[in-house]
Coordinates of N, CA, C and O in Angstrom, one line a residue:
Q4 N 16.5 -51.1 -70.8 CA 16.1 -52.5 -69.4 C 17.0 -53.5 -70.2 O 17.2 -53.7 -71.3
G5 N 18.0 -54.3 -69.0 CA 18.9 -55.1 -69.6 C 19.6 -55.4 -68.6 O 20.1 -55.0 -67.8
Q6 N 20.4 -56.7 -68.8 CA 21.7 -57.1 -68.1 C 22.7 -58.1 -68.6 O 22.2 -58.9 -69.8
L7 N 23.7 -58.0 -68.3 CA 25.0 -58.3 -69.0 C 25.7 -58.8 -67.7 O 26.3 -58.6 -66.9
V8 N 25.8 -60.3 -67.5 CA 26.9 -60.9 -66.7 C 27.9 -61.9 -67.2 O 27.9 -62.3 -68.2
E9 N 29.0 -61.2 -67.0 CA 30.4 -61.7 -67.3 C 30.9 -62.7 -66.4 O 30.5 -62.9 -65.4
S10 N 31.8 -63.9 -67.1 CA 32.1 -64.8 -66.4 C 33.6 -65.4 -67.2 O 33.5 -65.2 -68.3
G11 N 34.2 -66.2 -66.7 CA 35.6 -66.9 -67.3 C 36.8 -66.1 -67.2 O 37.9 -66.7 -67.2
G12 N 36.4 -65.4 -66.1 CA 38.1 -64.6 -65.4 C 38.7 -65.3 -64.7 O 37.8 -66.6 -64.2
G13 N 40.2 -65.1 -64.7 CA 40.8 -66.1 -63.7 C 42.0 -65.4 -63.6 O 42.6 -64.6 -64.4
S14 N 43.2 -66.2 -63.0 CA 44.5 -66.0 -63.1 C 45.1 -67.3 -64.0 O 44.8 -68.6 -63.6
V15 N 46.0 -66.6 -64.7 CA 46.9 -67.5 -65.8 C 48.4 -66.9 -65.5 O 48.6 -65.7 -65.6
E16 N 49.2 -67.8 -66.4 CA 50.4 -67.3 -66.5 C 50.9 -66.8 -67.8 O 49.8 -67.0 -68.4
S17 N 51.5 -66.1 -68.0 CA 52.0 -65.6 -69.1 C 51.9 -66.6 -70.3 O 52.7 -67.4 -70.2
G18 N 51.0 -66.2 -71.5 CA 51.3 -67.2 -72.4 C 50.2 -67.9 -72.3 O 50.1 -68.5 -73.5
G19 N 49.3 -68.0 -71.2 CA 48.0 -68.6 -71.2 C 46.9 -68.5 -71.8 O 46.9 -67.1 -72.7
S20 N 45.7 -68.7 -72.0 CA 44.5 -68.6 -72.6 C 43.5 -68.5 -71.5 O 43.4 -69.1 -70.6
L21 N 42.7 -67.6 -72.1 CA 41.1 -67.5 -71.3 C 40.3 -67.3 -72.3 O 39.9 -66.7 -73.4
R22 N 38.9 -68.0 -71.7 CA 37.8 -67.3 -72.7 C 36.7 -66.6 -71.7 O 36.0 -67.4 -70.9
L23 N 36.6 -65.6 -72.2 CA 35.4 -64.9 -71.3 C 33.9 -65.1 -72.2 O 33.6 -65.0 -73.5
S24 N 33.0 -64.8 -71.3 CA 31.7 -65.1 -71.4 C 30.7 -64.1 -71.1 O 31.0 -63.4 -69.7
C25 N 29.7 -63.1 -72.0 CA 29.0 -62.4 -71.2 C 27.4 -62.6 -71.8 O 27.0 -63.1 -73.0
A26 N 26.9 -63.4 -71.1 CA 25.3 -63.5 -71.3 C 24.6 -62.3 -70.9 O 24.3 -61.6 -70.2
A27 N 23.5 -62.0 -72.3 CA 23.0 -60.6 -72.3 C 21.3 -61.1 -72.3 O 21.0 -61.9 -72.7
S28 N 21.0 -60.4 -71.3 CA 19.1 -60.3 -71.2 C 18.6 -59.3 -72.0 O 17.6 -59.0 -72.5
T29 N 19.4 -58.4 -72.4 CA 19.2 -57.2 -72.9 C 18.7 -57.6 -74.5 O 19.3 -58.5 -75.3
S30 N 17.4 -56.8 -75.1 CA 17.1 -57.4 -76.4 C 18.2 -56.7 -77.7 O 18.9 -55.4 -77.2
T31 N 18.4 -57.1 -78.2 CA 19.1 -57.0 -79.7 C 18.6 -56.5 -81.2 O 17.5 -57.3 -81.3
D32 N 19.1 -55.8 -81.9 CA 18.5 -55.7 -83.2 C 19.9 -55.7 -84.2 O 21.0 -55.5 -83.6
S33 N 19.6 -55.2 -85.7 CA 20.2 -55.3 -86.3 C 21.6 -54.0 -86.5 O 22.5 -54.0 -86.9
R34 N 20.9 -53.6 -85.2 CA 21.8 -51.8 -84.8 C 22.8 -52.4 -84.0 O 23.4 -51.3 -83.9
T35 N 22.3 -53.4 -83.0 CA 23.3 -53.4 -82.0 C 24.7 -53.6 -82.4 O 25.2 -54.5 -83.2
Y36 N 25.5 -53.5 -81.4 CA 27.0 -53.9 -81.2 C 27.1 -54.4 -79.7 O 26.9 -53.8 -79.1
M37 N 28.2 -55.0 -79.6 CA 28.3 -55.4 -78.4 C 30.2 -55.4 -78.3 O 30.9 -55.8 -79.5
G38 N 30.5 -55.0 -77.0 CA 32.1 -55.0 -77.1 C 32.6 -55.5 -75.7 O 31.9 -55.6 -74.8
W39 N 34.0 -55.6 -75.8 CA 34.8 -56.0 -74.4 C 35.7 -54.8 -74.6 O 36.1 -54.3 -74.7
F40 N 35.7 -54.5 -73.0 CA 36.5 -53.2 -72.3 C 37.4 -53.7 -71.2 O 36.7 -54.4 -70.6
R41 N 38.4 -53.2 -70.9 CA 38.9 -53.9 -69.7 C 39.7 -52.2 -69.3 O 39.7 -51.2 -69.6
Q42 N 40.0 -52.5 -67.8 CA 40.6 -51.4 -66.8 C 41.6 -51.8 -65.9 O 41.2 -53.1 -65.5
G43 N 42.6 -51.2 -65.8 CA 43.4 -51.5 -65.1 C 42.9 -51.5 -63.4 O 42.0 -50.5 -63.2
P44 N 43.6 -52.2 -62.6 CA 43.8 -51.9 -60.9 C 43.2 -50.4 -60.4 O 44.4 -49.5 -60.7
G45 N 42.3 -50.1 -59.7 CA 41.8 -48.9 -59.4 C 41.2 -47.7 -60.6 O 41.2 -46.4 -60.0
K46 N 41.3 -48.1 -61.6 CA 40.6 -46.8 -62.7 C 39.1 -47.1 -62.6 O 38.6 -48.0 -62.2
E47 N 39.0 -46.0 -63.1 CA 37.6 -46.0 -63.2 C 36.7 -46.3 -64.4 O 37.7 -46.2 -65.5
R48 N 35.7 -46.2 -64.6 CA 35.1 -46.9 -65.7 C 35.1 -46.0 -66.7 O 35.6 -46.2 -67.9
E49 N 34.2 -44.5 -66.5 CA 34.2 -43.6 -67.6 C 35.8 -42.9 -67.5 O 36.4 -42.5 -66.8
G50 N 36.1 -42.7 -69.0 CA 37.3 -42.0 -69.3 C 38.5 -42.5 -69.3 O 39.6 -42.3 -70.1
V51 N 38.5 -44.3 -68.9 CA 39.8 -45.0 -69.0 C 39.2 -46.3 -69.2 O 40.7 -46.9 -69.4
A52 N 38.5 -46.5 -69.4 CA 38.7 -48.1 -69.8 C 39.0 -48.3 -71.4 O 38.7 -47.6 -72.6
E53 N 39.8 -49.1 -71.4 CA 40.2 -49.1 -72.9 C 39.3 -50.4 -73.9 O 38.8 -51.5 -73.6
G54 N 38.8 -49.9 -74.9 CA 38.4 -51.1 -75.4 C 39.1 -51.9 -76.1 O 40.2 -51.6 -76.9
V55 N 38.7 -52.9 -76.2 CA 39.3 -54.7 -76.5 C 39.0 -54.6 -78.2 O 39.8 -55.2 -78.9
A56 N 37.6 -55.2 -78.2 CA 37.0 -56.0 -79.0 C 35.8 -55.2 -79.4 O 34.9 -55.3 -78.5
V57 N 35.1 -55.4 -80.4 CA 33.7 -55.4 -80.8 C 33.0 -56.1 -81.7 O 33.6 -56.1 -82.7
I58 N 31.8 -56.4 -82.0 CA 31.4 -57.2 -82.7 C 29.9 -56.7 -83.3 O 29.2 -56.1 -82.1
D59 N 29.5 -56.7 -84.2 CA 28.1 -56.1 -84.7 C 27.1 -57.6 -84.9 O 27.5 -58.5 -85.1
S60 N 25.9 -57.3 -85.0 CA 24.9 -58.1 -85.8 C 25.2 -58.9 -87.1 O 25.0 -60.0 -87.0
D61 N 26.3 -58.6 -87.6 CA 26.7 -59.0 -89.0 C 27.5 -59.7 -88.6 O 28.1 -60.4 -89.7
G62 N 28.3 -60.0 -87.5 CA 29.5 -60.4 -87.6 C 31.1 -59.3 -87.6 O 32.0 -59.9 -87.9
R63 N 30.6 -58.4 -88.1 CA 31.9 -57.6 -88.5 C 32.7 -57.5 -86.7 O 32.1 -57.0 -85.8
T64 N 33.7 -57.1 -87.1 CA 34.9 -57.2 -86.2 C 35.7 -56.3 -86.3 O 36.4 -55.5 -87.0
S65 N 36.2 -55.4 -84.8 CA 37.2 -54.6 -84.9 C 38.1 -54.9 -83.8 O 37.5 -55.0 -82.6
Y66 N 39.2 -54.6 -83.6 CA 40.2 -54.7 -82.2 C 41.1 -54.0 -82.1 O 41.7 -53.0 -83.1
A67 N 41.3 -53.4 -80.7 CA 42.4 -52.6 -80.4 C 43.7 -53.3 -80.9 O 44.4 -54.4 -81.4
D68 N 44.6 -52.2 -81.2 CA 46.0 -52.9 -81.9 C 46.6 -53.6 -80.8 O 47.6 -54.8 -81.4
S69 N 46.8 -53.4 -79.7 CA 47.2 -53.9 -78.7 C 47.0 -55.7 -78.6 O 47.3 -56.5 -77.8
V70 N 45.7 -56.0 -79.2 CA 45.3 -57.4 -79.0 C 45.0 -58.0 -80.2 O 44.8 -59.8 -80.2
K71 N 45.4 -57.4 -81.3 CA 45.0 -58.2 -82.5 C 46.2 -59.5 -83.0 O 47.2 -59.2 -82.5
G72 N 45.5 -60.6 -83.6 CA 46.1 -61.8 -83.5 C 46.1 -62.6 -82.1 O 46.7 -63.7 -82.3
R73 N 46.0 -62.0 -81.4 CA 45.6 -62.6 -79.9 C 44.3 -62.8 -79.4 O 44.1 -63.8 -79.1
F74 N 43.9 -62.0 -79.5 CA 42.2 -62.1 -79.1 C 40.9 -62.6 -80.4 O 41.4 -61.8 -81.6
T75 N 40.0 -63.0 -79.9 CA 38.9 -63.2 -80.7 C 37.6 -62.8 -80.0 O 37.2 -63.4 -79.1
I76 N 36.8 -62.2 -80.8 CA 35.4 -61.7 -80.2 C 34.4 -62.6 -81.1 O 34.5 -62.9 -82.7
S77 N 33.2 -63.2 -80.4 CA 32.4 -64.0 -81.1 C 31.0 -63.8 -80.4 O 31.1 -63.3 -79.3
Q78 N 30.1 -64.2 -81.5 CA 29.0 -64.3 -80.3 C 28.0 -65.2 -80.9 O 28.0 -65.9 -82.0
D79 N 26.9 -65.9 -79.8 CA 26.0 -66.8 -80.0 C 24.7 -66.3 -80.2 O 24.3 -66.1 -79.4
N80 N 24.1 -66.2 -81.1 CA 23.0 -65.0 -81.4 C 22.0 -65.8 -80.5 O 21.0 -65.2 -80.0
A81 N 21.8 -67.0 -81.0 CA 20.7 -68.1 -80.3 C 20.9 -68.4 -78.5 O 20.0 -68.0 -78.0
K82 N 21.7 -68.1 -78.2 CA 22.3 -67.7 -76.9 C 22.3 -66.9 -76.1 O 22.3 -66.1 -74.9
N83 N 22.2 -65.5 -77.0 CA 22.3 -64.3 -76.7 C 23.7 -64.4 -75.6 O 23.9 -63.5 -74.4
T84 N 25.0 -64.8 -76.1 CA 26.4 -64.6 -75.3 C 27.2 -64.1 -76.2 O 27.6 -64.7 -77.5
L85 N 28.2 -63.4 -75.6 CA 29.2 -63.1 -76.2 C 30.4 -63.5 -75.6 O 30.4 -63.6 -74.6
Y86 N 31.6 -63.8 -76.7 CA 32.7 -64.6 -76.1 C 34.0 -63.7 -76.7 O 33.9 -62.9 -77.4
L87 N 34.8 -63.8 -75.5 CA 36.1 -63.2 -75.9 C 37.3 -64.3 -75.6 O 37.5 -64.8 -74.4
Q88 N 37.8 -65.0 -76.9 CA 38.7 -65.8 -76.3 C 40.2 -65.2 -76.6 O 40.5 -64.5 -77.5
M89 N 41.2 -65.4 -75.3 CA 42.0 -64.7 -75.8 C 43.5 -65.5 -75.4 O 43.0 -66.6 -74.4
K90 N 44.2 -65.3 -76.1 CA 45.6 -66.3 -76.2 C 47.0 -65.7 -76.1 O 46.6 -64.2 -76.4
A91 N 47.7 -66.1 -76.0 CA 49.4 -65.8 -75.7 C 49.1 -64.4 -74.6 O 49.4 -63.4 -75.0
L92 N 48.6 -64.4 -73.4 CA 48.3 -63.2 -72.8 C 49.4 -63.0 -72.2 O 50.3 -63.8 -71.7
K93 N 49.3 -61.4 -71.7 CA 50.7 -60.9 -71.1 C 50.4 -60.2 -69.6 O 49.1 -60.0 -69.8
P94 N 51.3 -59.9 -69.0 CA 51.0 -59.2 -67.9 C 50.1 -58.1 -68.1 O 49.3 -57.6 -67.1
E95 N 50.6 -57.3 -69.4 CA 49.9 -56.1 -69.4 C 48.1 -56.3 -69.8 O 47.6 -55.4 -69.9
D96 N 47.9 -57.5 -69.8 CA 46.4 -57.8 -70.0 C 45.5 -57.7 -69.0 O 44.3 -57.6 -68.9
T97 N 46.2 -57.7 -67.7 CA 45.6 -57.5 -66.7 C 44.8 -56.9 -66.5 O 45.2 -55.1 -66.6
G98 N 43.8 -56.7 -66.0 CA 42.5 -56.2 -65.3 C 40.8 -56.3 -65.3 O 40.9 -57.8 -65.5
M99 N 40.1 -55.4 -65.1 CA 39.0 -56.3 -64.9 C 38.3 -55.8 -66.4 O 38.2 -54.5 -67.1
Y100 N 37.8 -57.0 -66.9 CA 36.6 -56.9 -68.4 C 35.5 -56.9 -68.1 O 35.0 -57.7 -67.2
Y101 N 34.9 -56.0 -69.1 CA 33.3 -55.6 -68.8 C 33.1 -55.8 -70.2 O 33.5 -55.5 -71.3
C102 N 31.8 -56.7 -70.6 CA 31.3 -56.8 -71.6 C 30.2 -55.2 -71.6 O 29.9 -55.0 -70.9
A103 N 29.9 -54.8 -73.0 CA 29.0 -53.7 -72.9 C 28.4 -53.9 -74.4 O 29.0 -54.5 -75.3
A104 N 27.2 -53.2 -74.3 CA 26.0 -53.6 -75.5 C 25.7 -51.9 -75.9 O 25.7 -51.1 -74.9
G105 N 26.0 -51.6 -77.0 CA 25.2 -50.1 -77.8 C 24.6 -50.3 -78.9 O 24.6 -51.3 -79.5
R106 N 23.9 -49.2 -79.5 CA 22.8 -49.2 -80.6 C 23.2 -48.2 -81.3 O 23.3 -47.0 -81.0
R107 N 23.5 -48.6 -82.7 CA 23.6 -47.3 -83.8 C 22.3 -46.7 -83.8 O 21.3 -47.1 -83.8
A108 N 22.2 -45.3 -83.6 CA 21.3 -44.4 -84.3 C 21.2 -44.5 -85.5 O 20.0 -43.8 -85.9
F109 N 21.7 -44.9 -86.4 CA 21.5 -45.1 -88.3 C 22.2 -46.0 -88.5 O 23.2 -46.8 -87.9
A110 N 21.9 -46.4 -89.5 CA 22.5 -47.5 -90.3 C 23.8 -47.2 -90.8 O 24.3 -45.9 -91.5
S111 N 24.9 -47.9 -90.3 CA 26.3 -47.8 -90.6 C 27.2 -48.9 -90.1 O 26.5 -49.9 -89.6
S112 N 28.3 -49.1 -90.6 CA 29.4 -49.9 -90.5 C 30.2 -49.7 -89.1 O 31.2 -49.9 -88.8
W113 N 29.6 -48.4 -88.1 CA 30.5 -48.2 -87.1 C 30.6 -49.1 -86.0 O 29.7 -49.9 -85.5
L114 N 32.0 -49.3 -85.6 CA 32.0 -50.2 -84.5 C 33.3 -49.8 -83.6 O 34.1 -49.8 -83.6
P115 N 32.6 -49.1 -82.6 CA 33.2 -48.0 -81.8 C 34.0 -48.9 -80.7 O 33.6 -49.8 -80.3
L116 N 35.3 -48.7 -80.5 CA 36.1 -49.0 -79.3 C 36.0 -48.0 -78.2 O 36.9 -48.1 -77.4
T117 N 35.1 -47.0 -78.0 CA 35.1 -45.7 -77.0 C 33.9 -46.4 -76.1 O 33.1 -46.6 -76.8
A118 N 34.2 -46.3 -74.9 CA 33.6 -46.8 -73.7 C 31.9 -45.7 -73.8 O 31.0 -46.3 -73.5
S119 N 32.0 -44.4 -74.3 CA 31.0 -43.8 -74.5 C 29.9 -43.8 -75.4 O 29.0 -43.5 -75.4
A120 N 30.4 -44.9 -76.3 CA 29.4 -45.5 -77.5 C 28.4 -46.6 -76.9 O 27.4 -47.0 -77.8
Y121 N 28.5 -46.9 -75.6 CA 27.9 -48.1 -74.7 C 26.9 -47.7 -73.7 O 27.3 -47.2 -73.2
M122 N 25.8 -48.1 -73.7 CA 24.8 -47.8 -72.8 C 24.7 -49.2 -71.7 O 24.6 -48.9 -70.5
Y123 N 24.9 -50.2 -71.9 CA 24.9 -51.1 -70.9 C 26.1 -52.0 -70.9 O 26.7 -52.2 -71.6
W124 N 26.0 -52.3 -69.3 CA 27.5 -52.8 -69.1 C 27.3 -54.0 -67.8 O 26.3 -53.9 -67.2
G125 N 28.0 -54.6 -68.2 CA 28.2 -56.0 -67.3 C 29.0 -55.4 -65.9 O 29.5 -54.6 -65.8
Q126 N 29.0 -56.2 -64.8 CA 30.0 -55.8 -63.3 C 31.1 -56.1 -63.7 O 32.3 -55.8 -62.9
G127 N 31.7 -57.1 -64.5 CA 33.3 -57.4 -64.7 C 33.5 -58.4 -64.4 O 32.9 -59.0 -63.7
T128 N 34.5 -58.8 -65.1 CA 35.3 -60.4 -64.7 C 36.5 -60.1 -64.5 O 37.4 -59.6 -65.4
Q129 N 37.3 -60.6 -63.6 CA 38.8 -60.1 -63.4 C 39.6 -61.2 -64.0 O 39.3 -62.2 -64.0
V130 N 40.8 -60.6 -64.8 CA 41.5 -61.5 -65.3 C 42.9 -60.9 -64.8 O 43.5 -59.8 -64.9
T131 N 44.1 -61.9 -64.4 CA 45.0 -61.7 -64.0 C 46.1 -62.7 -64.5 O 45.9 -63.7 -64.9
V132 N 46.9 -62.1 -65.4 CA 48.0 -62.5 -65.7 C 49.1 -62.3 -65.1 O 50.2 -61.3 -65.3
S133 N 49.9 -63.6 -64.9 CA 51.4 -63.3 -64.1 C 52.6 -63.7 -64.9 O 52.4 -64.3 -65.9
S134 N 53.6 -62.7 -64.8 CA 55.1 -62.9 -65.5 C 55.7 -64.3 -65.1 O 55.3 -65.0 -64.1

């Protein structure tokens, strides 16, 4: 039982910035991790979503190589909100962005960027970057 709702998407020119937000109603604990994924136009969610960034309850993060140095993932635990600050946006960043939540079955520092590791998904928010 849970719900994730993304917001903050829009259209920007290359080099611009956007901040995405994800309000979560799902419960979390020390084993919970949350991430951002994206899909190009016309792509299916499973098997094609690209992992962008992930953060766990301790604030540890991991990023896809394609966004390192440009994107920052963060969370406000008091508000149950996940954020993705995107800077220096490129046309190839265009896509539907989804927030997702998963939970480790064991104690570890695993920070997955694979869609199969997440069980809760939002409906997505569109990001379009023009050249």
